Amino acid sequence: MNDGVYFDQNGNEVIVINGFEYSREEFDSLVNICGDCNI
């Protein structure tokens, strides 16, 4: 999959970065920890 935001069969957001899948909650916590990381 290409990087981006997808929806699983349950309608939940899945964020894909460099081939890794994150839930919206995981992604938000990464952004909060990282701040202005270039991801």
PDB file of C-alpha atoms in Angstrom:
ATOM      1  CA  MET A   1       0.000   0.000   0.000  1.00  0.00           C
ATOM      2  CA  ASN A   2       1.071   3.551  -0.613  1.00  0.00           C
ATOM      3  CA  ASP A   3       1.385   5.954   2.281  1.00  0.00           C
ATOM      4  CA  GLY A   4      -1.890   7.595   3.136  1.00  0.00           C
ATOM      5  CA  VAL A   5      -5.120   7.207   5.039  1.00  0.00           C
ATOM      6  CA  TYR A   6      -7.316   4.205   4.396  1.00  0.00           C
ATOM      7  CA  PHE A   7     -10.437   2.767   5.979  1.00  0.00           C
ATOM      8  CA  ASP A   8     -10.686  -0.839   7.098  1.00  0.00           C
ATOM      9  CA  GLN A   9     -13.782  -2.981   6.664  1.00  0.00           C
ATOM     10  CA  ASN A  10     -15.180  -1.585   9.927  1.00  0.00           C
ATOM     11  CA  GLY A  11     -14.808   2.016   8.790  1.00  0.00           C
ATOM     12  CA  ASN A  12     -11.859   2.721  11.084  1.00  0.00           C
ATOM     13  CA  GLU A  13      -9.080   4.956   9.863  1.00  0.00           C
ATOM     14  CA  VAL A  14      -5.753   3.287   9.118  1.00  0.00           C
ATOM     15  CA  ILE A  15      -2.732   5.489   8.444  1.00  0.00           C
ATOM     16  CA  VAL A  16       0.073   3.913   6.404  1.00  0.00           C
ATOM     17  CA  ILE A  17       3.589   5.352   6.657  1.00  0.00           C
ATOM     18  CA  ASN A  18       6.564   3.569   5.095  1.00  0.00           C
ATOM     19  CA  GLY A  19       4.579   0.347   4.944  1.00  0.00           C
ATOM     20  CA  PHE A  20       3.551   0.422   8.607  1.00  0.00           C
ATOM     21  CA  GLU A  21      -0.104   0.659   9.541  1.00  0.00           C
ATOM     22  CA  TYR A  22      -1.236   2.819  12.432  1.00  0.00           C
ATOM     23  CA  SER A  23      -4.662   3.405  13.903  1.00  0.00           C
ATOM     24  CA  ARG A  24      -5.817   7.001  14.208  1.00  0.00           C
ATOM     25  CA  GLU A  25      -5.124   6.862  17.952  1.00  0.00           C
ATOM     26  CA  GLU A  26      -1.598   5.543  17.426  1.00  0.00           C
ATOM     27  CA  PHE A  27      -0.911   8.139  14.771  1.00  0.00           C
ATOM     28  CA  ASP A  28      -2.181  11.000  16.933  1.00  0.00           C
ATOM     29  CA  SER A  29       0.002   9.878  19.843  1.00  0.00           C
ATOM     30  CA  LEU A  30       3.041   9.675  17.541  1.00  0.00           C
ATOM     31  CA  VAL A  31       2.382  13.201  16.322  1.00  0.00           C
ATOM     32  CA  ASN A  32       1.938  14.439  19.898  1.00  0.00           C
ATOM     33  CA  ILE A  33       5.211  12.840  21.003  1.00  0.00           C
ATOM     34  CA  CYS A  34       7.087  13.927  17.923  1.00  0.00           C
ATOM     35  CA  GLY A  35       5.606  17.345  17.311  1.00  0.00           C
ATOM     36  CA  ASP A  36       7.082  18.603  14.063  1.00  0.00           C
ATOM     37  CA  CYS A  37       8.818  15.415  12.942  1.00  0.00           C
ATOM     38  CA  ASN A  38       8.921  15.208   9.177  1.00  0.00           C
ATOM     39  CA  ILE A  39       6.632  12.229   8.622  1.00  0.00           C
TER      40      ILE A  39
END
